[in-house]
Amino acid sequence: MSLEAVARKDFQDAVRSRWLLGLTAFFVLLVSVVVYLVRPGEGQTLSTSALLGSVFIRDALVTTLIPLIALVVSYNAVVGERETGSLKLLLALPHSRSDVVFGKVAGRAGAIAVPVSVGFLLPALVAAIGPLSLRPFTFLGYILLTLLLSAAFVAIAVGFSSAVSSNRLAIGGAVGLYFLFVPLWGAIQFPLRLYLGMGGGPSWLPISGSSLLELLRLVNPTGSFKIVSGEFVTGTLFAAGQAGSQAAGQYATSTELLAFGMLMLWLLVPPLLGLLRFEGADL
């Protein structure tokens, strides 16, 4: 119950702030621009799969912008109150430190869910009157997967915020984590992919080169999201076929399950690690 109280207060404080209104308008504008850019020709309709699978939605908006917003919104969730002294007042109430950490994760994830949901739904409903052939189940499912991705990055930021003692460290951590997971991860994989593709790779590795590349993709929450969301949009998620089979999708069911599991790990492990450091911290 204490966790719920912390989450509710954190969510309500965020909803009352002006940044939420601005972020909602920003998302509505961005998705509207994307719908306009990928609109079909005269007399044609735009499928839901084509819209959600477009490079504008998947790469430019979801896996690039949403992690940044989640990290920026959440980096000072705990350490900000720690520096202002309000954390002592919060802990003076019947809240444990675990209530604070996981309540902050739930509250910030819920706050980000509002602009993301409205930003996707409003332009889609407008476009459905015109060029978009809307599949409601697919569209709503994609939004839920996007919210899972944003919640994972919120959890990463809150976990880091719980572990450090100053806003400066929290800002540095948020910036570093963003660059690691978004632009640098692909830069790291590209030369490695070329090396392994030419038959390279140390013989002492217990896994093959292709398995290593797959593991690197899965470890990154954006990579796991792309696997799950891509298969979901095309209707081949958990098709129980062999990897590479067009009828069963691009990935095997085991890979899709691992991708889901990795997203859940990112949702739980960073706050737990942050809590371990936070429990012993002198406020």
PDB file of C-alpha atoms in Angstrom:
ATOM      1  CA  MET A   1       0.000   0.000   0.000  1.00  0.00           C
ATOM      2  CA  SER A   2       2.903   2.352   0.738  1.00  0.00           C
ATOM      3  CA  LEU A   3       4.370   1.640  -2.699  1.00  0.00           C
ATOM      4  CA  GLU A   4       1.036   2.507  -4.259  1.00  0.00           C
ATOM      5  CA  ALA A   5       0.896   5.767  -2.305  1.00  0.00           C
ATOM      6  CA  VAL A   6       4.369   6.796  -3.474  1.00  0.00           C
ATOM      7  CA  ALA A   7       3.516   5.904  -7.079  1.00  0.00           C
ATOM      8  CA  ARG A   8       0.228   7.803  -6.953  1.00  0.00           C
ATOM      9  CA  LYS A   9       1.848  10.938  -5.530  1.00  0.00           C
ATOM     10  CA  ASP A  10       4.677  10.818  -8.059  1.00  0.00           C
ATOM     11  CA  PHE A  11       2.195  10.361 -10.906  1.00  0.00           C
ATOM     12  CA  GLN A  12      -0.073  13.178  -9.693  1.00  0.00           C
ATOM     13  CA  ASP A  13       2.857  15.571  -9.311  1.00  0.00           C
ATOM     14  CA  ALA A  14       3.917  14.784 -12.879  1.00  0.00           C
ATOM     15  CA  VAL A  15       0.400  15.171 -14.274  1.00  0.00           C
ATOM     16  CA  ARG A  16       0.097  18.623 -12.698  1.00  0.00           C
ATOM     17  CA  SER A  17       3.335  19.830 -14.260  1.00  0.00           C
ATOM     18  CA  ARG A  18       3.459  21.709 -17.540  1.00  0.00           C
ATOM     19  CA  TRP A  19       6.018  19.374 -19.075  1.00  0.00           C
ATOM     20  CA  LEU A  20       3.391  16.633 -19.412  1.00  0.00           C
ATOM     21  CA  LEU A  21       1.101  18.874 -21.465  1.00  0.00           C
ATOM     22  CA  GLY A  22       4.022  19.985 -23.609  1.00  0.00           C
ATOM     23  CA  LEU A  23       5.226  16.417 -24.071  1.00  0.00           C
ATOM     24  CA  THR A  24       1.738  15.282 -25.093  1.00  0.00           C
ATOM     25  CA  ALA A  25       1.492  18.030 -27.705  1.00  0.00           C
ATOM     26  CA  PHE A  26       4.999  17.160 -28.899  1.00  0.00           C
ATOM     27  CA  PHE A  27       4.115  13.496 -29.397  1.00  0.00           C
ATOM     28  CA  VAL A  28       0.868  14.305 -31.179  1.00  0.00           C
ATOM     29  CA  LEU A  29       2.805  16.575 -33.534  1.00  0.00           C
ATOM     30  CA  LEU A  30       5.547  14.010 -34.182  1.00  0.00           C
ATOM     31  CA  VAL A  31       3.207  11.110 -34.920  1.00  0.00           C
ATOM     32  CA  SER A  32       1.062  13.393 -37.098  1.00  0.00           C
ATOM     33  CA  VAL A  33       4.153  14.320 -39.113  1.00  0.00           C
ATOM     34  CA  VAL A  34       5.047  10.638 -39.484  1.00  0.00           C
ATOM     35  CA  VAL A  35       1.550   9.741 -40.670  1.00  0.00           C
ATOM     36  CA  TYR A  36       1.822  12.541 -43.221  1.00  0.00           C
ATOM     37  CA  LEU A  37       5.276  11.408 -44.414  1.00  0.00           C
ATOM     38  CA  VAL A  38       4.264   7.770 -44.942  1.00  0.00           C
ATOM     39  CA  ARG A  39       0.848   8.547 -46.424  1.00  0.00           C
ATOM     40  CA  PRO A  40       0.005   6.485 -49.533  1.00  0.00           C
ATOM     41  CA  GLY A  41      -0.678   7.744 -53.007  1.00  0.00           C
ATOM     42  CA  GLU A  42      -4.016   8.858 -54.371  1.00  0.00           C
ATOM     43  CA  GLY A  43      -6.722   6.256 -53.864  1.00  0.00           C
ATOM     44  CA  GLN A  44      -4.534   3.986 -51.719  1.00  0.00           C
ATOM     45  CA  THR A  45      -4.723   3.160 -48.021  1.00  0.00           C
ATOM     46  CA  LEU A  46      -1.941   2.931 -45.460  1.00  0.00           C
ATOM     47  CA  SER A  47      -1.855  -0.326 -43.511  1.00  0.00           C
ATOM     48  CA  THR A  48      -1.251  -0.375 -39.766  1.00  0.00           C
ATOM     49  CA  SER A  49       1.762  -2.653 -40.283  1.00  0.00           C
ATOM     50  CA  ALA A  50       3.332  -0.277 -42.798  1.00  0.00           C
ATOM     51  CA  LEU A  51       2.884   2.676 -40.439  1.00  0.00           C
ATOM     52  CA  LEU A  52       4.199   1.006 -37.290  1.00  0.00           C
ATOM     53  CA  GLY A  53       6.991  -0.776 -39.137  1.00  0.00           C
ATOM     54  CA  SER A  54       8.213   2.367 -40.859  1.00  0.00           C
ATOM     55  CA  VAL A  55      11.671   3.687 -40.066  1.00  0.00           C
ATOM     56  CA  PHE A  56      10.076   6.956 -38.897  1.00  0.00           C
ATOM     57  CA  ILE A  57       8.038   5.297 -36.136  1.00  0.00           C
ATOM     58  CA  ARG A  58      10.344   2.459 -35.091  1.00  0.00           C
ATOM     59  CA  ASP A  59      13.789   4.041 -35.393  1.00  0.00           C
ATOM     60  CA  ALA A  60      13.336   7.807 -35.393  1.00  0.00           C
ATOM     61  CA  LEU A  61      10.579   8.035 -32.796  1.00  0.00           C
ATOM     62  CA  VAL A  62      10.238   4.968 -30.573  1.00  0.00           C
ATOM     63  CA  THR A  63      13.735   3.530 -30.116  1.00  0.00           C
ATOM     64  CA  THR A  64      15.542   6.885 -30.328  1.00  0.00           C
ATOM     65  CA  LEU A  65      13.337   9.486 -28.689  1.00  0.00           C
ATOM     66  CA  ILE A  66      11.376   7.542 -26.062  1.00  0.00           C
ATOM     67  CA  PRO A  67      14.478   6.194 -24.236  1.00  0.00           C
ATOM     68  CA  LEU A  68      15.846   9.748 -24.099  1.00  0.00           C
ATOM     69  CA  ILE A  69      12.607  11.129 -22.671  1.00  0.00           C
ATOM     70  CA  ALA A  70      12.335   8.309 -20.119  1.00  0.00           C
ATOM     71  CA  LEU A  71      15.904   8.876 -18.905  1.00  0.00           C
ATOM     72  CA  VAL A  72      15.539  12.668 -18.751  1.00  0.00           C
ATOM     73  CA  VAL A  73      12.227  12.506 -16.898  1.00  0.00           C
ATOM     74  CA  SER A  74      13.452   9.921 -14.374  1.00  0.00           C
ATOM     75  CA  TYR A  75      17.144  10.587 -13.732  1.00  0.00           C
ATOM     76  CA  ASN A  76      16.470  12.742 -10.625  1.00  0.00           C
ATOM     77  CA  ALA A  77      13.498  10.751  -9.311  1.00  0.00           C
ATOM     78  CA  VAL A  78      15.254   9.745  -6.086  1.00  0.00           C
ATOM     79  CA  VAL A  79      18.471  11.753  -5.950  1.00  0.00           C
ATOM     80  CA  GLY A  80      16.591  14.997  -6.633  1.00  0.00           C
ATOM     81  CA  GLU A  81      14.528  14.560  -3.478  1.00  0.00           C
ATOM     82  CA  ARG A  82      17.641  13.410  -1.665  1.00  0.00           C
ATOM     83  CA  GLU A  83      19.452  16.660  -2.458  1.00  0.00           C
ATOM     84  CA  THR A  84      16.501  18.895  -1.532  1.00  0.00           C
ATOM     85  CA  GLY A  85      15.887  17.042   1.736  1.00  0.00           C
ATOM     86  CA  SER A  86      12.308  16.070   0.884  1.00  0.00           C
ATOM     87  CA  LEU A  87      13.338  12.401   0.814  1.00  0.00           C
ATOM     88  CA  LYS A  88      13.806  12.453   4.600  1.00  0.00           C
ATOM     89  CA  LEU A  89      10.233  13.696   4.984  1.00  0.00           C
ATOM     90  CA  LEU A  90       8.997  10.984   2.636  1.00  0.00           C
ATOM     91  CA  LEU A  91      10.808   8.266   4.584  1.00  0.00           C
ATOM     92  CA  ALA A  92       9.497   9.694   7.858  1.00  0.00           C
ATOM     93  CA  LEU A  93       6.084   8.453   6.716  1.00  0.00           C
ATOM     94  CA  PRO A  94       5.396   4.699   6.763  1.00  0.00           C
ATOM     95  CA  HIS A  95       7.312   4.152   3.494  1.00  0.00           C
ATOM     96  CA  SER A  96      10.298   1.863   3.153  1.00  0.00           C
ATOM     97  CA  ARG A  97      13.168   2.635   0.802  1.00  0.00           C
ATOM     98  CA  SER A  98      11.972  -0.121  -1.522  1.00  0.00           C
ATOM     99  CA  ASP A  99       8.544   1.570  -1.614  1.00  0.00           C
ATOM    100  CA  VAL A 100      10.244   4.781  -2.692  1.00  0.00           C
ATOM    101  CA  VAL A 101      12.336   3.186  -5.441  1.00  0.00           C
ATOM    102  CA  PHE A 102       9.650   1.009  -7.000  1.00  0.00           C
ATOM    103  CA  GLY A 103       6.950   3.621  -6.382  1.00  0.00           C
ATOM    104  CA  LYS A 104       9.040   6.106  -8.360  1.00  0.00           C
ATOM    105  CA  VAL A 105       9.403   3.585 -11.191  1.00  0.00           C
ATOM    106  CA  ALA A 106       5.630   3.043 -11.334  1.00  0.00           C
ATOM    107  CA  GLY A 107       4.805   6.733 -11.004  1.00  0.00           C
ATOM    108  CA  ARG A 108       7.232   7.963 -13.673  1.00  0.00           C
ATOM    109  CA  ALA A 109       6.339   5.122 -16.059  1.00  0.00           C
ATOM    110  CA  GLY A 110       2.649   5.974 -15.644  1.00  0.00           C
ATOM    111  CA  ALA A 111       3.337   9.668 -16.243  1.00  0.00           C
ATOM    112  CA  ILE A 112       5.197   8.974 -19.498  1.00  0.00           C
ATOM    113  CA  ALA A 113       2.423   6.601 -20.604  1.00  0.00           C
ATOM    114  CA  VAL A 114      -0.010   9.511 -20.863  1.00  0.00           C
ATOM    115  CA  PRO A 115       1.738  11.555 -23.594  1.00  0.00           C
ATOM    116  CA  VAL A 116       2.902   8.436 -25.449  1.00  0.00           C
ATOM    117  CA  SER A 117      -0.616   6.947 -25.587  1.00  0.00           C
ATOM    118  CA  VAL A 118      -2.318  10.192 -26.570  1.00  0.00           C
ATOM    119  CA  GLY A 119       0.459  10.959 -29.040  1.00  0.00           C
ATOM    120  CA  PHE A 120      -0.100   7.669 -30.855  1.00  0.00           C
ATOM    121  CA  LEU A 121      -3.877   7.397 -30.602  1.00  0.00           C
ATOM    122  CA  LEU A 122      -5.031  10.868 -31.604  1.00  0.00           C
ATOM    123  CA  PRO A 123      -3.251  11.064 -35.013  1.00  0.00           C
ATOM    124  CA  ALA A 124      -4.162   7.428 -35.706  1.00  0.00           C
ATOM    125  CA  LEU A 125      -7.865   8.055 -35.108  1.00  0.00           C
ATOM    126  CA  VAL A 126      -7.758  11.071 -37.395  1.00  0.00           C
ATOM    127  CA  ALA A 127      -5.849   9.154 -40.071  1.00  0.00           C
ATOM    128  CA  ALA A 128      -8.272   6.221 -39.801  1.00  0.00           C
ATOM    129  CA  ILE A 129     -10.964   8.476 -41.259  1.00  0.00           C
ATOM    130  CA  GLY A 130      -8.773   8.961 -44.324  1.00  0.00           C
ATOM    131  CA  PRO A 131      -5.810   6.939 -45.598  1.00  0.00           C
ATOM    132  CA  LEU A 132      -5.130   4.573 -42.667  1.00  0.00           C
ATOM    133  CA  SER A 133      -6.563   1.072 -42.598  1.00  0.00           C
ATOM    134  CA  LEU A 134      -6.559   0.827 -38.812  1.00  0.00           C
ATOM    135  CA  ARG A 135      -6.256  -2.521 -37.031  1.00  0.00           C
ATOM    136  CA  PRO A 136      -7.143  -1.541 -33.440  1.00  0.00           C
ATOM    137  CA  PHE A 137      -5.704  -4.650 -31.752  1.00  0.00           C
ATOM    138  CA  THR A 138      -2.360  -4.280 -33.521  1.00  0.00           C
ATOM    139  CA  PHE A 139      -2.175  -0.557 -32.832  1.00  0.00           C
ATOM    140  CA  LEU A 140      -3.062  -0.873 -29.136  1.00  0.00           C
ATOM    141  CA  GLY A 141      -0.675  -3.799 -28.732  1.00  0.00           C
ATOM    142  CA  TYR A 142       2.141  -1.763 -30.246  1.00  0.00           C
ATOM    143  CA  ILE A 143       1.418   1.086 -27.837  1.00  0.00           C
ATOM    144  CA  LEU A 144       1.604  -1.343 -24.894  1.00  0.00           C
ATOM    145  CA  LEU A 145       4.948  -2.666 -26.124  1.00  0.00           C
ATOM    146  CA  THR A 146       6.186   0.914 -26.476  1.00  0.00           C
ATOM    147  CA  LEU A 147       5.108   1.622 -22.906  1.00  0.00           C
ATOM    148  CA  LEU A 148       7.038  -1.477 -21.784  1.00  0.00           C
ATOM    149  CA  LEU A 149      10.149  -0.080 -23.470  1.00  0.00           C
ATOM    150  CA  SER A 150       9.693   3.338 -21.847  1.00  0.00           C
ATOM    151  CA  ALA A 151       9.100   1.681 -18.450  1.00  0.00           C
ATOM    152  CA  ALA A 152      12.343  -0.285 -18.852  1.00  0.00           C
ATOM    153  CA  PHE A 153      14.306   2.932 -19.394  1.00  0.00           C
ATOM    154  CA  VAL A 154      12.479   4.580 -16.497  1.00  0.00           C
ATOM    155  CA  ALA A 155      13.560   1.649 -14.315  1.00  0.00           C
ATOM    156  CA  ILE A 156      17.159   2.034 -15.509  1.00  0.00           C
ATOM    157  CA  ALA A 157      17.145   5.762 -14.705  1.00  0.00           C
ATOM    158  CA  VAL A 158      15.455   5.355 -11.300  1.00  0.00           C
ATOM    159  CA  GLY A 159      17.850   2.561 -10.385  1.00  0.00           C
ATOM    160  CA  PHE A 160      20.799   4.785 -11.226  1.00  0.00           C
ATOM    161  CA  SER A 161      19.184   7.718  -9.418  1.00  0.00           C
ATOM    162  CA  SER A 162      18.840   5.556  -6.296  1.00  0.00           C
ATOM    163  CA  ALA A 163      22.482   4.498  -6.384  1.00  0.00           C
ATOM    164  CA  VAL A 164      24.157   7.910  -6.725  1.00  0.00           C
ATOM    165  CA  SER A 165      24.377  10.789  -4.284  1.00  0.00           C
ATOM    166  CA  SER A 166      24.183  13.878  -6.530  1.00  0.00           C
ATOM    167  CA  ASN A 167      22.208  15.217  -9.469  1.00  0.00           C
ATOM    168  CA  ARG A 168      25.432  15.726 -11.400  1.00  0.00           C
ATOM    169  CA  LEU A 169      26.219  12.012 -11.257  1.00  0.00           C
ATOM    170  CA  ALA A 170      22.613  11.185 -12.175  1.00  0.00           C
ATOM    171  CA  ILE A 171      22.727  13.463 -15.222  1.00  0.00           C
ATOM    172  CA  GLY A 172      26.045  11.988 -16.317  1.00  0.00           C
ATOM    173  CA  GLY A 173      24.696   8.486 -15.879  1.00  0.00           C
ATOM    174  CA  ALA A 174      21.533   9.223 -17.876  1.00  0.00           C
ATOM    175  CA  VAL A 175      23.520  10.753 -20.752  1.00  0.00           C
ATOM    176  CA  GLY A 176      26.039   7.913 -20.713  1.00  0.00           C
ATOM    177  CA  LEU A 177      23.370   5.211 -20.666  1.00  0.00           C
ATOM    178  CA  TYR A 178      21.496   6.836 -23.557  1.00  0.00           C
ATOM    179  CA  PHE A 179      24.577   7.047 -25.760  1.00  0.00           C
ATOM    180  CA  LEU A 180      25.546   3.483 -24.854  1.00  0.00           C
ATOM    181  CA  PHE A 181      22.180   1.938 -25.677  1.00  0.00           C
ATOM    182  CA  VAL A 182      21.131   4.058 -28.664  1.00  0.00           C
ATOM    183  CA  PRO A 183      23.915   5.370 -30.945  1.00  0.00           C
ATOM    184  CA  LEU A 184      26.986   3.488 -29.676  1.00  0.00           C
ATOM    185  CA  TRP A 185      25.489  -0.006 -29.515  1.00  0.00           C
ATOM    186  CA  GLY A 186      25.028  -0.135 -33.283  1.00  0.00           C
ATOM    187  CA  ALA A 187      28.513   1.302 -33.823  1.00  0.00           C
ATOM    188  CA  ILE A 188      29.954  -1.464 -31.666  1.00  0.00           C
ATOM    189  CA  GLN A 189      28.020  -4.207 -33.454  1.00  0.00           C
ATOM    190  CA  PHE A 190      28.879  -3.117 -37.012  1.00  0.00           C
ATOM    191  CA  PRO A 191      32.626  -3.937 -37.017  1.00  0.00           C
ATOM    192  CA  LEU A 192      31.967  -7.022 -34.904  1.00  0.00           C
ATOM    193  CA  ARG A 193      29.385  -8.200 -37.425  1.00  0.00           C
ATOM    194  CA  LEU A 194      31.889  -7.745 -40.265  1.00  0.00           C
ATOM    195  CA  TYR A 195      34.588  -9.572 -38.310  1.00  0.00           C
ATOM    196  CA  LEU A 196      32.391 -12.524 -37.408  1.00  0.00           C
ATOM    197  CA  GLY A 197      30.872 -12.583 -40.880  1.00  0.00           C
ATOM    198  CA  MET A 198      34.324 -13.189 -42.369  1.00  0.00           C
ATOM    199  CA  GLY A 199      34.794 -16.234 -40.163  1.00  0.00           C
ATOM    200  CA  GLY A 200      36.476 -14.463 -37.295  1.00  0.00           C
ATOM    201  CA  GLY A 201      35.929 -15.010 -33.623  1.00  0.00           C
ATOM    202  CA  PRO A 202      38.046 -16.569 -30.894  1.00  0.00           C
ATOM    203  CA  SER A 203      37.801 -20.335 -30.634  1.00  0.00           C
ATOM    204  CA  TRP A 204      37.472 -20.219 -26.842  1.00  0.00           C
ATOM    205  CA  LEU A 205      34.010 -18.624 -27.024  1.00  0.00           C
ATOM    206  CA  PRO A 206      31.336 -21.114 -25.871  1.00  0.00           C
ATOM    207  CA  ILE A 207      28.876 -19.780 -28.465  1.00  0.00           C
ATOM    208  CA  SER A 208      29.035 -19.164 -32.204  1.00  0.00           C
ATOM    209  CA  GLY A 209      29.572 -15.755 -33.740  1.00  0.00           C
ATOM    210  CA  SER A 210      25.942 -15.468 -34.867  1.00  0.00           C
ATOM    211  CA  SER A 211      24.735 -16.366 -31.364  1.00  0.00           C
ATOM    212  CA  LEU A 212      27.040 -13.716 -29.899  1.00  0.00           C
ATOM    213  CA  LEU A 213      25.570 -11.069 -32.198  1.00  0.00           C
ATOM    214  CA  GLU A 214      22.052 -12.165 -31.281  1.00  0.00           C
ATOM    215  CA  LEU A 215      22.931 -11.953 -27.590  1.00  0.00           C
ATOM    216  CA  LEU A 216      24.328  -8.435 -28.032  1.00  0.00           C
ATOM    217  CA  ARG A 217      21.106  -7.385 -29.696  1.00  0.00           C
ATOM    218  CA  LEU A 218      18.963  -8.920 -26.975  1.00  0.00           C
ATOM    219  CA  VAL A 219      20.928  -7.307 -24.131  1.00  0.00           C
ATOM    220  CA  ASN A 220      20.026  -3.866 -25.427  1.00  0.00           C
ATOM    221  CA  PRO A 221      16.392  -3.104 -24.462  1.00  0.00           C
ATOM    222  CA  THR A 222      15.813  -1.324 -27.782  1.00  0.00           C
ATOM    223  CA  GLY A 223      17.039  -4.411 -29.653  1.00  0.00           C
ATOM    224  CA  SER A 224      14.695  -6.684 -27.720  1.00  0.00           C
ATOM    225  CA  PHE A 225      11.852  -4.252 -28.378  1.00  0.00           C
ATOM    226  CA  LYS A 226      12.513  -4.276 -32.116  1.00  0.00           C
ATOM    227  CA  ILE A 227      12.394  -8.074 -32.182  1.00  0.00           C
ATOM    228  CA  VAL A 228       9.119  -8.344 -30.264  1.00  0.00           C
ATOM    229  CA  SER A 229       7.358  -5.370 -31.848  1.00  0.00           C
ATOM    230  CA  GLY A 230       8.448  -6.267 -35.375  1.00  0.00           C
ATOM    231  CA  GLU A 231       7.070  -9.779 -35.090  1.00  0.00           C
ATOM    232  CA  PHE A 232       3.889  -8.526 -33.410  1.00  0.00           C
ATOM    233  CA  VAL A 233       3.142  -5.955 -36.121  1.00  0.00           C
ATOM    234  CA  THR A 234       3.563  -8.535 -38.892  1.00  0.00           C
ATOM    235  CA  GLY A 235       1.382 -11.022 -37.009  1.00  0.00           C
ATOM    236  CA  THR A 236       4.140 -13.615 -36.633  1.00  0.00           C
ATOM    237  CA  LEU A 237       4.900 -13.273 -32.913  1.00  0.00           C
ATOM    238  CA  PHE A 238       5.230 -16.741 -31.307  1.00  0.00           C
ATOM    239  CA  ALA A 239       4.517 -18.412 -34.632  1.00  0.00           C
ATOM    240  CA  ALA A 240       6.570 -21.400 -33.404  1.00  0.00           C
ATOM    241  CA  GLY A 241       8.478 -21.744 -36.663  1.00  0.00           C
ATOM    242  CA  GLN A 242      12.125 -21.953 -37.556  1.00  0.00           C
ATOM    243  CA  ALA A 243      14.192 -18.774 -37.620  1.00  0.00           C
ATOM    244  CA  GLY A 244      14.333 -17.329 -41.110  1.00  0.00           C
ATOM    245  CA  SER A 245      11.052 -18.850 -42.252  1.00  0.00           C
ATOM    246  CA  GLN A 246       8.915 -16.196 -43.885  1.00  0.00           C
ATOM    247  CA  ALA A 247       5.700 -17.985 -42.901  1.00  0.00           C
ATOM    248  CA  ALA A 248       6.693 -18.094 -39.249  1.00  0.00           C
ATOM    249  CA  GLY A 249       8.427 -14.759 -39.000  1.00  0.00           C
ATOM    250  CA  GLN A 250      12.037 -13.675 -38.879  1.00  0.00           C
ATOM    251  CA  TYR A 251      12.845 -15.043 -35.409  1.00  0.00           C
ATOM    252  CA  ALA A 252      12.333 -18.328 -33.610  1.00  0.00           C
ATOM    253  CA  THR A 253       9.930 -18.425 -30.673  1.00  0.00           C
ATOM    254  CA  SER A 254      12.823 -18.932 -28.249  1.00  0.00           C
ATOM    255  CA  THR A 255      14.396 -15.654 -29.403  1.00  0.00           C
ATOM    256  CA  GLU A 256      11.103 -13.811 -29.002  1.00  0.00           C
ATOM    257  CA  LEU A 257      10.672 -15.192 -25.482  1.00  0.00           C
ATOM    258  CA  LEU A 258      14.238 -14.166 -24.620  1.00  0.00           C
ATOM    259  CA  ALA A 259      13.510 -10.661 -25.918  1.00  0.00           C
ATOM    260  CA  PHE A 260      10.424 -10.409 -23.707  1.00  0.00           C
ATOM    261  CA  GLY A 261      12.388 -11.767 -20.763  1.00  0.00           C
ATOM    262  CA  MET A 262      15.201  -9.261 -21.312  1.00  0.00           C
ATOM    263  CA  LEU A 263      12.750  -6.346 -21.251  1.00  0.00           C
ATOM    264  CA  MET A 264      11.331  -7.648 -17.974  1.00  0.00           C
ATOM    265  CA  LEU A 265      14.843  -7.993 -16.539  1.00  0.00           C
ATOM    266  CA  TRP A 266      15.589  -4.365 -17.380  1.00  0.00           C
ATOM    267  CA  LEU A 267      12.355  -3.438 -15.654  1.00  0.00           C
ATOM    268  CA  LEU A 268      13.324  -5.210 -12.415  1.00  0.00           C
ATOM    269  CA  VAL A 269      17.107  -5.518 -12.088  1.00  0.00           C
ATOM    270  CA  PRO A 270      18.253  -1.845 -12.226  1.00  0.00           C
ATOM    271  CA  PRO A 271      15.849  -0.738  -9.439  1.00  0.00           C
ATOM    272  CA  LEU A 272      16.930  -3.732  -7.334  1.00  0.00           C
ATOM    273  CA  LEU A 273      20.613  -2.889  -7.804  1.00  0.00           C
ATOM    274  CA  GLY A 274      19.921   0.764  -7.059  1.00  0.00           C
ATOM    275  CA  LEU A 275      17.968  -0.245  -3.964  1.00  0.00           C
ATOM    276  CA  LEU A 276      20.901  -2.307  -2.656  1.00  0.00           C
ATOM    277  CA  ARG A 277      23.076   0.827  -2.756  1.00  0.00           C
ATOM    278  CA  PHE A 278      20.270   3.069  -1.527  1.00  0.00           C
ATOM    279  CA  GLU A 279      19.522   0.902   1.531  1.00  0.00           C
ATOM    280  CA  GLY A 280      22.975   1.555   2.938  1.00  0.00           C
ATOM    281  CA  ALA A 281      23.156   5.228   1.980  1.00  0.00           C
ATOM    282  CA  ASP A 282      23.369   7.897   4.660  1.00  0.00           C
ATOM    283  CA  LEU A 283      20.766  10.540   3.873  1.00  0.00           C
TER     284      LEU A 283
END
